[in-house]
Coordinates of C-alpha atoms in Angstrom, one line a residue:
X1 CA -22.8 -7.3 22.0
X2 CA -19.3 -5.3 21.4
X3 CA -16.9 -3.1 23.6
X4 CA -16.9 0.9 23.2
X5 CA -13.1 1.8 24.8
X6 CA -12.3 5.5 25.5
X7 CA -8.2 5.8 25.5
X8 CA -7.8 9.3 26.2
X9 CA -6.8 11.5 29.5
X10 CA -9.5 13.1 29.4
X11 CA -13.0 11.7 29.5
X12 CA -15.7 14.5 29.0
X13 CA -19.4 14.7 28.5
X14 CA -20.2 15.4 24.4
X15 CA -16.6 14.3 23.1
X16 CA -17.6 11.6 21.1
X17 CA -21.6 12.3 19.2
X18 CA -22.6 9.6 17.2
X19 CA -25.6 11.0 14.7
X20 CA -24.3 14.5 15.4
X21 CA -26.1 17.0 13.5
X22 CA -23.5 19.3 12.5
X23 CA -25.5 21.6 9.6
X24 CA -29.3 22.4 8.8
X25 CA -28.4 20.7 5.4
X26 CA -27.6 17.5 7.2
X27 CA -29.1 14.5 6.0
X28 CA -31.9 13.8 8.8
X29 CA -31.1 9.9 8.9
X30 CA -30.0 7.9 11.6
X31 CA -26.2 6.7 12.2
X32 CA -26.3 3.4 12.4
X33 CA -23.7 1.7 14.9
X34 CA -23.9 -2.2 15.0
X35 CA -21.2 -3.5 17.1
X36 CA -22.0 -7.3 16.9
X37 CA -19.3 -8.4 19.3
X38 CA -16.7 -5.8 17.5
X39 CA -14.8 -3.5 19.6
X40 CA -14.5 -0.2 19.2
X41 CA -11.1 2.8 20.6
X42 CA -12.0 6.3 20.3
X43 CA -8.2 8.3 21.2
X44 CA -9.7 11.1 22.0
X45 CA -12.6 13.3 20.5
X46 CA -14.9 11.9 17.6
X47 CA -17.6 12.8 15.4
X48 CA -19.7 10.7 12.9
X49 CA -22.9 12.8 11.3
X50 CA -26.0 11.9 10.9
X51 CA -26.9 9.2 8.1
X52 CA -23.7 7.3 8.4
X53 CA -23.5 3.7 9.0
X54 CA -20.6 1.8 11.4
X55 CA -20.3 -1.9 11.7
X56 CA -17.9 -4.1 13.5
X57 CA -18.1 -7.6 13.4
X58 CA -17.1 -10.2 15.9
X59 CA -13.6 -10.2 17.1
X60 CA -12.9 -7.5 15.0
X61 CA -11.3 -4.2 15.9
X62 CA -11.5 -0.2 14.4
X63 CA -9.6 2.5 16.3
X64 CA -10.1 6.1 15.7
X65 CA -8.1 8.3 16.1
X66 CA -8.7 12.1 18.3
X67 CA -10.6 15.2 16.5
X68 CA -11.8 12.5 13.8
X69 CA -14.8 13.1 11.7
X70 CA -16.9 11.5 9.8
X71 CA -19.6 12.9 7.4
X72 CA -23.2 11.5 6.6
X73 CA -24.1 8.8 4.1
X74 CA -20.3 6.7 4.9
X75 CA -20.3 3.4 5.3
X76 CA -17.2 2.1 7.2
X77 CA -17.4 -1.9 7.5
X78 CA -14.9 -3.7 9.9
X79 CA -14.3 -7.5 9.0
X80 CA -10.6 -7.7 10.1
X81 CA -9.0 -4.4 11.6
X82 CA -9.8 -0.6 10.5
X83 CA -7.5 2.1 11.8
X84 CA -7.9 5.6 11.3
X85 CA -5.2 8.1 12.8
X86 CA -5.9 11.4 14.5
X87 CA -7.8 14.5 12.5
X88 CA -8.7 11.8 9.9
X89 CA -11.7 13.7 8.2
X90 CA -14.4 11.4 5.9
X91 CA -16.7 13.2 3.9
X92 CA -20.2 12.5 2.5
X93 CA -20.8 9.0 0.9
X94 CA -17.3 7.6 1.6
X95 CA -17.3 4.1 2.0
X96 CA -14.6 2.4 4.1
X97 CA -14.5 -1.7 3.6
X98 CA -11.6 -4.2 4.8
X99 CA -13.6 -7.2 3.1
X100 CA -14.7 -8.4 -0.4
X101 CA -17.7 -9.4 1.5
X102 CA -17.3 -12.9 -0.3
X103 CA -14.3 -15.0 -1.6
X104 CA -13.2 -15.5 -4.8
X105 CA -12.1 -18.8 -5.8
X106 CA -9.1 -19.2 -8.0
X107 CA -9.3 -21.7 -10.4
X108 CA -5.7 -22.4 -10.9
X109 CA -4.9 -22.9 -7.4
X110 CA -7.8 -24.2 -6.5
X111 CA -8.0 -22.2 -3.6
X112 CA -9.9 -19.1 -1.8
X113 CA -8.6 -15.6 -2.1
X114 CA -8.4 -13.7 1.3
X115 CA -11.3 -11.8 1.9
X116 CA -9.9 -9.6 4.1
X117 CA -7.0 -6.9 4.9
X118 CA -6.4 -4.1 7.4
X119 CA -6.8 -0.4 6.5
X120 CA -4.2 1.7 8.0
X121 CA -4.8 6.0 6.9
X122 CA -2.5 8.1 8.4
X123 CA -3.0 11.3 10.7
X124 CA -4.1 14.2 9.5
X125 CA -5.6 12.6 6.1
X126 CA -8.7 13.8 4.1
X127 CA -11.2 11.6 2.5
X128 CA -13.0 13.4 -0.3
X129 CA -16.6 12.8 -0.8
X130 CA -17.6 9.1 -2.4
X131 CA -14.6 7.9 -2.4
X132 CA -13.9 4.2 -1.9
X133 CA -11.3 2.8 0.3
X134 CA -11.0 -1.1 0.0
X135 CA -9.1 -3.9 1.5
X136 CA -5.6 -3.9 2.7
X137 CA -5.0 0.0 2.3
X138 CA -2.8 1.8 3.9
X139 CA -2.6 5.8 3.6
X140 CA 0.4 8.0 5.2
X141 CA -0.4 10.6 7.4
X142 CA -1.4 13.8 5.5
X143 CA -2.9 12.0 2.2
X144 CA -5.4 13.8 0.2
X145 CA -8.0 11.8 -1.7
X146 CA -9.5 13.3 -4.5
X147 CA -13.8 12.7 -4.4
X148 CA -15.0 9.8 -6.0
X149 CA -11.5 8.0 -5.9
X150 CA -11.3 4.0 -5.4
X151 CA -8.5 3.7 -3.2
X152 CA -6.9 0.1 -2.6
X153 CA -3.2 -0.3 -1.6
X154 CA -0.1 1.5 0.1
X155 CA 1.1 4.8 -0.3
X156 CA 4.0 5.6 1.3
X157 CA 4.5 9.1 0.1
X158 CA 3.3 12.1 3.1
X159 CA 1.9 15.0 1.8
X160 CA 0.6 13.9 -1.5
X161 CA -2.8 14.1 -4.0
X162 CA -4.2 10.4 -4.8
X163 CA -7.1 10.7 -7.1
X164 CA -8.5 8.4 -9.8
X165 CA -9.9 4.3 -10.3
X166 CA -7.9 3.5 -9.3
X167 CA -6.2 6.3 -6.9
X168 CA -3.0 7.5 -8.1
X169 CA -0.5 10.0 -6.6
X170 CA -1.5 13.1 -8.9
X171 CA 0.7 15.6 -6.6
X172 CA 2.5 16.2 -3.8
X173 CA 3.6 19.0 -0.9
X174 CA -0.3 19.5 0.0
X175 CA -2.3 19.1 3.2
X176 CA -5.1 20.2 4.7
X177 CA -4.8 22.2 7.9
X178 CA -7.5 21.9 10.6
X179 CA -8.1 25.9 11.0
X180 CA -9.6 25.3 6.9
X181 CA -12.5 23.4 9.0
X182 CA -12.5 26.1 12.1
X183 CA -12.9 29.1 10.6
X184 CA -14.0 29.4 6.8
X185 CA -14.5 33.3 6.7
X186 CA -11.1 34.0 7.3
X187 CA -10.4 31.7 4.4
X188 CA -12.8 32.9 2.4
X189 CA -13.2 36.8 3.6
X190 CA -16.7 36.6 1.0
X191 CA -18.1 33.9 2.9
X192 CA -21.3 35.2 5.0

């Protein structure tokens, strides 16, 4: 009931795992995927652990973005248009929503609010665990959100810290570099 589009130059067996197990302390729930006449762009390379939950509604789009991952428990709800650059990296419980899930009427108006927005997050950005992205977000590349964070709209500003309810820019001139998720012992020489 959806479209699955792989736009990358090179198509190979095992580059995108939905419900991949990645460690023994791995949740040992299913990934949900529920396309419902949603399409789906994997760039390139993708993974989304076990336990976490994807839907796309009709007519609706998310796009993600090559060496993307997503960790278990996240939720990432697509009502309107989700896109996630390359080497975006989700951790555990994030939660990812372009919708209210339900209008709120304004009196004065007398009208509907919009229930929905695009979320834009940059290349290269880290999602800390729990951490709440809502409606109409939009994240430049190399943003840093602090855990537990409720994120809602746009931050210009490369590079930076945004932590907080709401998310803030705390700092900036920090990123996260992809060897930090290749090779920990060389990081951390302790590290067994």
């Amino acid at each position: 009931k959806g479209e699955v589009v792989i736009d990358s130059s090179e198509v190979t067996y095992g580059m995108i795992e939905i419900g991949h197990k990645m460690n023994p302390w791995c949740p040992k729930r299913r990934c949900t995927l529920n396309l419902n006449g949603g399409k789906i762009i994997f760039h390139g390379r993708s993974f989304v652990w076990q336990g976490a939950c994807i839907t796309v509604l009709k007519n609706c789009l998310l796009e993600v973005g090559d060496r993307s991952t997503f960790a278990s428990s996240m939720i990432l709800e697509v009502w309107n248009k989700v896109v996630l650059g390359a080497k975006v990296h989700a951790g555990w419980g994030v939660t990812i929503v372009d919708t209210d899930f339900h209008p709120l009427y304004d009196i004065a108006a007398q009208s509907y609010t919009k229930m929905c927005a695009p979320i834009i997050i940059g290349e290269g950005s880290w999602i800390g665990a729990n951490t709440f992205i809502k409606k109409g977000t939009r994240l430049a590349p190399n943003t840093i959100v602090s855990a537990a964070s409720v994120v809602q709209g746009r931050f210009k500003v490369e590079y930076c810290v945004l932590s907080g309810n709401p998310a803030t820019v705390v700092d900036e001139g920090y990123c996260i570099k992809e060897e930090t998720f290749r090779n920990f012992k060389s990081i951390f020489p302790g590290l067994k």
